[in-house]
Amino acid sequence: MWNSEYISEVDYLYGYFTEQSPERLKLALLSRGIAHSVGDSPTYLELGFGQGLTLAINAATGAGDYFGTDFNPSQVANAKELAEVCGKPITIFDDSFEELAARPGLPMFDIISLHGIWSWISESSRQAILRIAREHLKPGGIFYVSYNVTPGWSPAVPLRHLMSQFGSRASSGGILSRVDQSIEMVQRVIDAGALYFQANPNLAERLQSIRGQDKLYVAHEYFNANWEPMPFSYVSDRLSESKLGFGASANILDNIPGISLPEAARQIIDELEDVALKETVRDYFVNQQFRRDIFVKGPRRISDFDMVKAIDRQSFVALNKSEDRPRKVVTGSGQADLLDAVYDPVAEAMAAGNQAPRQVADILAHPSCSKLTRWQVWEALLVLTATGHVSTVSGSPTAEADEKSSQALNARICEKAEAQVNMQFLAAPRIGAAVPVNRIEQLFLRQMSLGSKNIPEAVWHTLEQQGQSLMFEGKSVEGREANIAKLKELFVEFSLNGIPRLISLGAIDPALQASS
């Protein structure tokens, strides 16, 4: 079958995953002190791109040549539409991984990326991915892969099996109907006192969480014929067949043991020398369910001397006001407090740049940071990046073209928001990634581009035509006047804070604000 028994009856959600951006991949490796050979204009391949939003945004916001494949023809059509808007070099295939591995003339890549693919495909597809990495990833190149992992998933494997069995054997109708029927049948089994669920009471809570998730996501996550959580050590051994060695987690917080692990865990892990064993043991301490791993074809340690130089040259930009910086952070091992004595001075130094890029060396030289070490500042910036308070700055050599491409893509995203195509992100070329922008804010931008005189009322008209209304604090806003009043309130806030931020990041043309 062309779909290799992967769910193709319904398309996947539009999603953007920051971990796949070249800038974030490089930062994650630097946070772990691992060298790579990827420059500012990478040749990039995404395997299984879904609707293609991540691929399009990565291409729009940076230099390089971008390639992607996905075997779902409707998703490929959507991705091509986004690619055409960008006007950047994006080559899109509708090949399976096996077909792509056999395709003649495939170039050598600096980066190969796959998100949410590895655990949901057949062994033959994984073999094809290994072949692509072995034959088409350059030495020093980056390989990003995410997957469901044990031990975190182990207790729930029987729950997923029961759901999928109800879905394939005992339910009827389309896939989304079968999802609902399966959830209800499993709930009946739990309510009837099945001993497995009594012995594993947390699974009842997990089922309730699944019930509240988007049905498209649930269908793709739980109902594929292929679904295999696996330990890190197994994945690492498989990827070593393609000369890939573990570099870092794309979840930057995982690369900071002082925040992400308790002291007792660090002591045990520090005694271990084998990298695969370290990561496997770590997964047990945090009960890891989903890993986002960066491998390198030939990973090398960065010397202490070069590490200092690389850190000092790294540039960051503030995405939020200094007073809005996070006070706590949640990691795999629990919640950690962010010390005011460290984070307040760093946030103050970042704010002094008035949203201009600031190198680490400049932040260290700021009077507020005079009592902090380089390593304290560096760790704080990594944590603030992981929480979305600051971001690294793009090193793309094609900044002007990136802005033009990103703004064209963002205009199409805002246009699609009218029909409730839920993308929730806009391309931000000055950081080489995306920033969250919800549908209502996208509709504001759409009406600004159309020159509407009363933007809140124009947005309400779009919603009203489709029988929709605003949601506030979990409740639907009732009536025309109440909806327009709330939209006016939201638009004022967006005009004061959201629009200036998007302009500073190159996501929208300043002329758009001037014309509204």
PDB file of N, CA, C and O in Angstrom, residues 361-412:
ATOM      1  N   ALA A 361      28.964  38.489  25.089  1.00  0.00           N
ATOM      2  CA  ALA A 361      30.030  39.363  25.592  1.00  0.00           C
ATOM      3  C   ALA A 361      29.485  40.725  26.005  1.00  0.00           C
ATOM      4  O   ALA A 361      29.920  41.306  27.010  1.00  0.00           O
ATOM      5  N   ASP A 362      28.502  41.255  25.251  1.00  0.00           N
ATOM      6  CA  ASP A 362      27.888  42.539  25.594  1.00  0.00           C
ATOM      7  C   ASP A 362      27.074  42.429  26.876  1.00  0.00           C
ATOM      8  O   ASP A 362      27.056  43.351  27.704  1.00  0.00           O
ATOM      9  N   ILE A 363      26.370  41.310  27.025  1.00  0.00           N
ATOM     10  CA  ILE A 363      25.562  41.110  28.233  1.00  0.00           C
ATOM     11  C   ILE A 363      26.458  41.003  29.456  1.00  0.00           C
ATOM     12  O   ILE A 363      26.181  41.577  30.512  1.00  0.00           O
ATOM     13  N   LEU A 364      27.576  40.288  29.316  1.00  0.00           N
ATOM     14  CA  LEU A 364      28.522  40.171  30.423  1.00  0.00           C
ATOM     15  C   LEU A 364      29.087  41.530  30.827  1.00  0.00           C
ATOM     16  O   LEU A 364      29.368  41.774  32.006  1.00  0.00           O
ATOM     17  N   ALA A 365      29.258  42.428  29.837  1.00  0.00           N
ATOM     18  CA  ALA A 365      29.827  43.745  30.114  1.00  0.00           C
ATOM     19  C   ALA A 365      28.814  44.715  30.696  1.00  0.00           C
ATOM     20  O   ALA A 365      29.199  45.799  31.172  1.00  0.00           O
ATOM     21  N   HIS A 366      27.523  44.357  30.694  1.00  0.00           N
ATOM     22  CA  HIS A 366      26.503  45.258  31.234  1.00  0.00           C
ATOM     23  C   HIS A 366      26.654  45.350  32.746  1.00  0.00           C
ATOM     24  O   HIS A 366      26.903  44.334  33.419  1.00  0.00           O
ATOM     25  N   PRO A 367      26.497  46.563  33.330  1.00  0.00           N
ATOM     26  CA  PRO A 367      26.694  46.730  34.781  1.00  0.00           C
ATOM     27  C   PRO A 367      25.842  45.792  35.635  1.00  0.00           C
ATOM     28  O   PRO A 367      26.286  45.347  36.698  1.00  0.00           O
ATOM     29  N   SER A 368      24.640  45.451  35.166  1.00  0.00           N
ATOM     30  CA  SER A 368      23.767  44.602  35.975  1.00  0.00           C
ATOM     31  C   SER A 368      24.337  43.196  36.150  1.00  0.00           C
ATOM     32  O   SER A 368      23.971  42.484  37.096  1.00  0.00           O
ATOM     33  N   CYS A 369      25.229  42.793  35.236  1.00  0.00           N
ATOM     34  CA  CYS A 369      25.766  41.429  35.268  1.00  0.00           C
ATOM     35  C   CYS A 369      27.190  41.374  35.821  1.00  0.00           C
ATOM     36  O   CYS A 369      27.879  40.354  35.657  1.00  0.00           O
ATOM     37  N   SER A 370      27.633  42.427  36.479  1.00  0.00           N
ATOM     38  CA  SER A 370      29.026  42.504  36.918  1.00  0.00           C
ATOM     39  C   SER A 370      29.395  41.415  37.923  1.00  0.00           C
ATOM     40  O   SER A 370      30.568  41.043  38.043  1.00  0.00           O
ATOM     41  N   LYS A 371      28.434  40.902  38.666  1.00  0.00           N
ATOM     42  CA  LYS A 371      28.706  39.878  39.678  1.00  0.00           C
ATOM     43  C   LYS A 371      28.460  38.453  39.177  1.00  0.00           C
ATOM     44  O   LYS A 371      28.597  37.496  39.938  1.00  0.00           O
ATOM     45  N   LEU A 372      28.107  38.327  37.897  1.00  0.00           N
ATOM     46  CA  LEU A 372      27.808  37.012  37.344  1.00  0.00           C
ATOM     47  C   LEU A 372      28.972  36.487  36.522  1.00  0.00           C
ATOM     48  O   LEU A 372      29.703  37.258  35.886  1.00  0.00           O
ATOM     49  N   THR A 373      29.126  35.170  36.511  1.00  0.00           N
ATOM     50  CA  THR A 373      30.149  34.556  35.677  1.00  0.00           C
ATOM     51  C   THR A 373      29.608  34.345  34.270  1.00  0.00           C
ATOM     52  O   THR A 373      28.396  34.391  34.030  1.00  0.00           O
ATOM     53  N   ARG A 374      30.495  34.080  33.336  1.00  0.00           N
ATOM     54  CA  ARG A 374      30.091  33.785  31.957  1.00  0.00           C
ATOM     55  C   ARG A 374      29.141  32.588  31.932  1.00  0.00           C
ATOM     56  O   ARG A 374      28.154  32.577  31.202  1.00  0.00           O
ATOM     57  N   TRP A 375      29.431  31.584  32.749  1.00  0.00           N
ATOM     58  CA  TRP A 375      28.640  30.361  32.710  1.00  0.00           C
ATOM     59  C   TRP A 375      27.253  30.563  33.315  1.00  0.00           C
ATOM     60  O   TRP A 375      26.285  29.940  32.875  1.00  0.00           O
ATOM     61  N   GLN A 376      27.142  31.456  34.296  1.00  0.00           N
ATOM     62  CA  GLN A 376      25.818  31.776  34.830  1.00  0.00           C
ATOM     63  C   GLN A 376      24.978  32.508  33.790  1.00  0.00           C
ATOM     64  O   GLN A 376      23.789  32.210  33.609  1.00  0.00           O
ATOM     65  N   VAL A 377      25.586  33.458  33.092  1.00  0.00           N
ATOM     66  CA  VAL A 377      24.871  34.200  32.051  1.00  0.00           C
ATOM     67  C   VAL A 377      24.479  33.266  30.916  1.00  0.00           C
ATOM     68  O   VAL A 377      23.342  33.305  30.413  1.00  0.00           O
ATOM     69  N   TRP A 378      25.396  32.401  30.503  1.00  0.00           N
ATOM     70  CA  TRP A 378      25.141  31.475  29.409  1.00  0.00           C
ATOM     71  C   TRP A 378      23.989  30.530  29.750  1.00  0.00           C
ATOM     72  O   TRP A 378      23.066  30.342  28.952  1.00  0.00           O
ATOM     73  N   GLU A 379      24.024  29.955  30.945  1.00  0.00           N
ATOM     74  CA  GLU A 379      22.953  29.043  31.339  1.00  0.00           C
ATOM     75  C   GLU A 379      21.618  29.773  31.413  1.00  0.00           C
ATOM     76  O   GLU A 379      20.591  29.252  30.978  1.00  0.00           O
ATOM     77  N   ALA A 380      21.613  30.995  31.937  1.00  0.00           N
ATOM     78  CA  ALA A 380      20.374  31.766  32.020  1.00  0.00           C
ATOM     79  C   ALA A 380      19.806  32.037  30.630  1.00  0.00           C
ATOM     80  O   ALA A 380      18.589  31.925  30.410  1.00  0.00           O
ATOM     81  N   LEU A 381      20.665  32.380  29.676  1.00  0.00           N
ATOM     82  CA  LEU A 381      20.197  32.641  28.317  1.00  0.00           C
ATOM     83  C   LEU A 381      19.645  31.375  27.671  1.00  0.00           C
ATOM     84  O   LEU A 381      18.651  31.427  26.935  1.00  0.00           O
ATOM     85  N   LEU A 382      20.267  30.233  27.941  1.00  0.00           N
ATOM     86  CA  LEU A 382      19.749  28.973  27.413  1.00  0.00           C
ATOM     87  C   LEU A 382      18.366  28.675  27.969  1.00  0.00           C
ATOM     88  O   LEU A 382      17.447  28.281  27.236  1.00  0.00           O
ATOM     89  N   VAL A 383      18.190  28.880  29.276  1.00  0.00           N
ATOM     90  CA  VAL A 383      16.893  28.618  29.901  1.00  0.00           C
ATOM     91  C   VAL A 383      15.843  29.588  29.371  1.00  0.00           C
ATOM     92  O   VAL A 383      14.710  29.199  29.052  1.00  0.00           O
ATOM     93  N   LEU A 384      16.209  30.855  29.247  1.00  0.00           N
ATOM     94  CA  LEU A 384      15.255  31.851  28.740  1.00  0.00           C
ATOM     95  C   LEU A 384      14.897  31.571  27.281  1.00  0.00           C
ATOM     96  O   LEU A 384      13.777  31.844  26.847  1.00  0.00           O
ATOM     97  N   THR A 385      15.825  31.017  26.523  1.00  0.00           N
ATOM     98  CA  THR A 385      15.520  30.618  25.143  1.00  0.00           C
ATOM     99  C   THR A 385      14.558  29.439  25.136  1.00  0.00           C
ATOM    100  O   THR A 385      13.588  29.411  24.371  1.00  0.00           O
ATOM    101  N   ALA A 386      14.824  28.461  25.981  1.00  0.00           N
ATOM    102  CA  ALA A 386      13.969  27.274  26.042  1.00  0.00           C
ATOM    103  C   ALA A 386      12.545  27.621  26.446  1.00  0.00           C
ATOM    104  O   ALA A 386      11.591  26.958  26.022  1.00  0.00           O
ATOM    105  N   THR A 387      12.374  28.680  27.242  1.00  0.00           N
ATOM    106  CA  THR A 387      11.035  29.084  27.690  1.00  0.00           C
ATOM    107  C   THR A 387      10.389  30.111  26.768  1.00  0.00           C
ATOM    108  O   THR A 387       9.258  30.541  27.017  1.00  0.00           O
ATOM    109  N   GLY A 388      11.101  30.524  25.694  1.00  0.00           N
ATOM    110  CA  GLY A 388      10.519  31.452  24.727  1.00  0.00           C
ATOM    111  C   GLY A 388      10.623  32.908  25.114  1.00  0.00           C
ATOM    112  O   GLY A 388      10.021  33.766  24.464  1.00  0.00           O
ATOM    113  N   HIS A 389      11.421  33.241  26.139  1.00  0.00           N
ATOM    114  CA  HIS A 389      11.550  34.647  26.553  1.00  0.00           C
ATOM    115  C   HIS A 389      12.556  35.383  25.675  1.00  0.00           C
ATOM    116  O   HIS A 389      12.400  36.572  25.402  1.00  0.00           O
ATOM    117  N   VAL A 390      13.617  34.694  25.253  1.00  0.00           N
ATOM    118  CA  VAL A 390      14.573  35.261  24.314  1.00  0.00           C
ATOM    119  C   VAL A 390      14.789  34.259  23.191  1.00  0.00           C
ATOM    120  O   VAL A 390      14.307  33.124  23.255  1.00  0.00           O
ATOM    121  N   SER A 391      15.522  34.665  22.176  1.00  0.00           N
ATOM    122  CA  SER A 391      15.835  33.763  21.066  1.00  0.00           C
ATOM    123  C   SER A 391      17.211  34.083  20.531  1.00  0.00           C
ATOM    124  O   SER A 391      17.690  35.223  20.652  1.00  0.00           O
ATOM    125  N   THR A 392      17.835  33.076  19.935  1.00  0.00           N
ATOM    126  CA  THR A 392      19.047  33.344  19.182  1.00  0.00           C
ATOM    127  C   THR A 392      18.692  34.149  17.938  1.00  0.00           C
ATOM    128  O   THR A 392      17.541  34.180  17.501  1.00  0.00           O
ATOM    129  N   VAL A 393      19.697  34.775  17.364  1.00  0.00           N
ATOM    130  CA  VAL A 393      19.515  35.623  16.191  1.00  0.00           C
ATOM    131  C   VAL A 393      20.011  34.880  14.958  1.00  0.00           C
ATOM    132  O   VAL A 393      21.031  34.193  14.996  1.00  0.00           O
ATOM    133  N   SER A 394      19.290  35.017  13.875  1.00  0.00           N
ATOM    134  CA  SER A 394      19.649  34.322  12.636  1.00  0.00           C
ATOM    135  C   SER A 394      20.999  34.789  12.108  1.00  0.00           C
ATOM    136  O   SER A 394      21.303  35.985  12.111  1.00  0.00           O
ATOM    137  N   GLY A 395      21.781  33.820  11.633  1.00  0.00           N
ATOM    138  CA  GLY A 395      23.041  34.149  10.983  1.00  0.00           C
ATOM    139  C   GLY A 395      22.939  34.108   9.467  1.00  0.00           C
ATOM    140  O   GLY A 395      23.958  34.053   8.771  1.00  0.00           O
ATOM    141  N   SER A 396      21.715  34.127   8.940  1.00  0.00           N
ATOM    142  CA  SER A 396      21.514  34.008   7.497  1.00  0.00           C
ATOM    143  C   SER A 396      22.161  35.165   6.746  1.00  0.00           C
ATOM    144  O   SER A 396      21.993  36.330   7.121  1.00  0.00           O
ATOM    145  N   PRO A 397      22.866  34.873   5.657  1.00  0.00           N
ATOM    146  CA  PRO A 397      23.474  35.935   4.848  1.00  0.00           C
ATOM    147  C   PRO A 397      22.503  36.575   3.857  1.00  0.00           C
ATOM    148  O   PRO A 397      22.900  37.459   3.098  1.00  0.00           O
ATOM    149  N   THR A 398      21.245  36.134   3.850  1.00  0.00           N
ATOM    150  CA  THR A 398      20.272  36.652   2.874  1.00  0.00           C
ATOM    151  C   THR A 398      19.111  37.329   3.604  1.00  0.00           C
ATOM    152  O   THR A 398      17.946  37.047   3.337  1.00  0.00           O
ATOM    153  N   ALA A 399      19.434  38.236   4.539  1.00  0.00           N
ATOM    154  CA  ALA A 399      18.424  38.807   5.429  1.00  0.00           C
ATOM    155  C   ALA A 399      17.291  39.494   4.673  1.00  0.00           C
ATOM    156  O   ALA A 399      16.108  39.330   5.016  1.00  0.00           O
ATOM    157  N   GLU A 400      17.617  40.274   3.647  1.00  0.00           N
ATOM    158  CA  GLU A 400      16.580  41.016   2.919  1.00  0.00           C
ATOM    159  C   GLU A 400      15.617  40.056   2.226  1.00  0.00           C
ATOM    160  O   GLU A 400      14.389  40.226   2.293  1.00  0.00           O
ATOM    161  N   ALA A 401      16.150  39.041   1.585  1.00  0.00           N
ATOM    162  CA  ALA A 401      15.300  38.052   0.922  1.00  0.00           C
ATOM    163  C   ALA A 401      14.490  37.258   1.936  1.00  0.00           C
ATOM    164  O   ALA A 401      13.335  36.894   1.677  1.00  0.00           O
ATOM    165  N   ASP A 402      15.078  36.996   3.103  1.00  0.00           N
ATOM    166  CA  ASP A 402      14.362  36.260   4.146  1.00  0.00           C
ATOM    167  C   ASP A 402      13.132  37.028   4.614  1.00  0.00           C
ATOM    168  O   ASP A 402      12.063  36.446   4.829  1.00  0.00           O
ATOM    169  N   GLU A 403      13.271  38.332   4.774  1.00  0.00           N
ATOM    170  CA  GLU A 403      12.124  39.141   5.218  1.00  0.00           C
ATOM    171  C   GLU A 403      11.028  39.156   4.159  1.00  0.00           C
ATOM    172  O   GLU A 403       9.844  39.020   4.471  1.00  0.00           O
ATOM    173  N   LYS A 404      11.410  39.344   2.922  1.00  0.00           N
ATOM    174  CA  LYS A 404      10.410  39.355   1.845  1.00  0.00           C
ATOM    175  C   LYS A 404       9.680  38.022   1.774  1.00  0.00           C
ATOM    176  O   LYS A 404       8.448  37.973   1.669  1.00  0.00           O
ATOM    177  N   SER A 405      10.429  36.936   1.839  1.00  0.00           N
ATOM    178  CA  SER A 405       9.834  35.604   1.776  1.00  0.00           C
ATOM    179  C   SER A 405       8.937  35.338   2.977  1.00  0.00           C
ATOM    180  O   SER A 405       7.821  34.825   2.842  1.00  0.00           O
ATOM    181  N   SER A 406       9.412  35.693   4.171  1.00  0.00           N
ATOM    182  CA  SER A 406       8.640  35.442   5.391  1.00  0.00           C
ATOM    183  C   SER A 406       7.346  36.244   5.406  1.00  0.00           C
ATOM    184  O   SER A 406       6.289  35.736   5.796  1.00  0.00           O
ATOM    185  N   GLN A 407       7.418  37.488   4.988  1.00  0.00           N
ATOM    186  CA  GLN A 407       6.220  38.322   4.996  1.00  0.00           C
ATOM    187  C   GLN A 407       5.191  37.832   3.982  1.00  0.00           C
ATOM    188  O   GLN A 407       3.976  37.892   4.232  1.00  0.00           O
ATOM    189  N   ALA A 408       5.652  37.314   2.850  1.00  0.00           N
ATOM    190  CA  ALA A 408       4.720  36.737   1.876  1.00  0.00           C
ATOM    191  C   ALA A 408       4.063  35.482   2.439  1.00  0.00           C
ATOM    192  O   ALA A 408       2.847  35.271   2.294  1.00  0.00           O
ATOM    193  N   LEU A 409       4.858  34.637   3.084  1.00  0.00           N
ATOM    194  CA  LEU A 409       4.306  33.429   3.698  1.00  0.00           C
ATOM    195  C   LEU A 409       3.321  33.792   4.807  1.00  0.00           C
ATOM    196  O   LEU A 409       2.231  33.202   4.902  1.00  0.00           O
ATOM    197  N   ASN A 410       3.675  34.766   5.622  1.00  0.00           N
ATOM    198  CA  ASN A 410       2.794  35.163   6.725  1.00  0.00           C
ATOM    199  C   ASN A 410       1.472  35.731   6.224  1.00  0.00           C
ATOM    200  O   ASN A 410       0.417  35.502   6.824  1.00  0.00           O
ATOM    201  N   ALA A 411       1.522  36.455   5.112  1.00  0.00           N
ATOM    202  CA  ALA A 411       0.286  36.983   4.534  1.00  0.00           C
ATOM    203  C   ALA A 411      -0.641  35.839   4.121  1.00  0.00           C
ATOM    204  O   ALA A 411      -1.860  35.906   4.319  1.00  0.00           O
ATOM    205  N   ARG A 412      -0.075  34.762   3.553  1.00  0.00           N
ATOM    206  CA  ARG A 412      -0.899  33.622   3.160  1.00  0.00           C
ATOM    207  C   ARG A 412      -1.445  32.897   4.394  1.00  0.00           C
ATOM    208  O   ARG A 412      -2.603  32.471   4.412  1.00  0.00           O
TER     209      ARG A 412
END
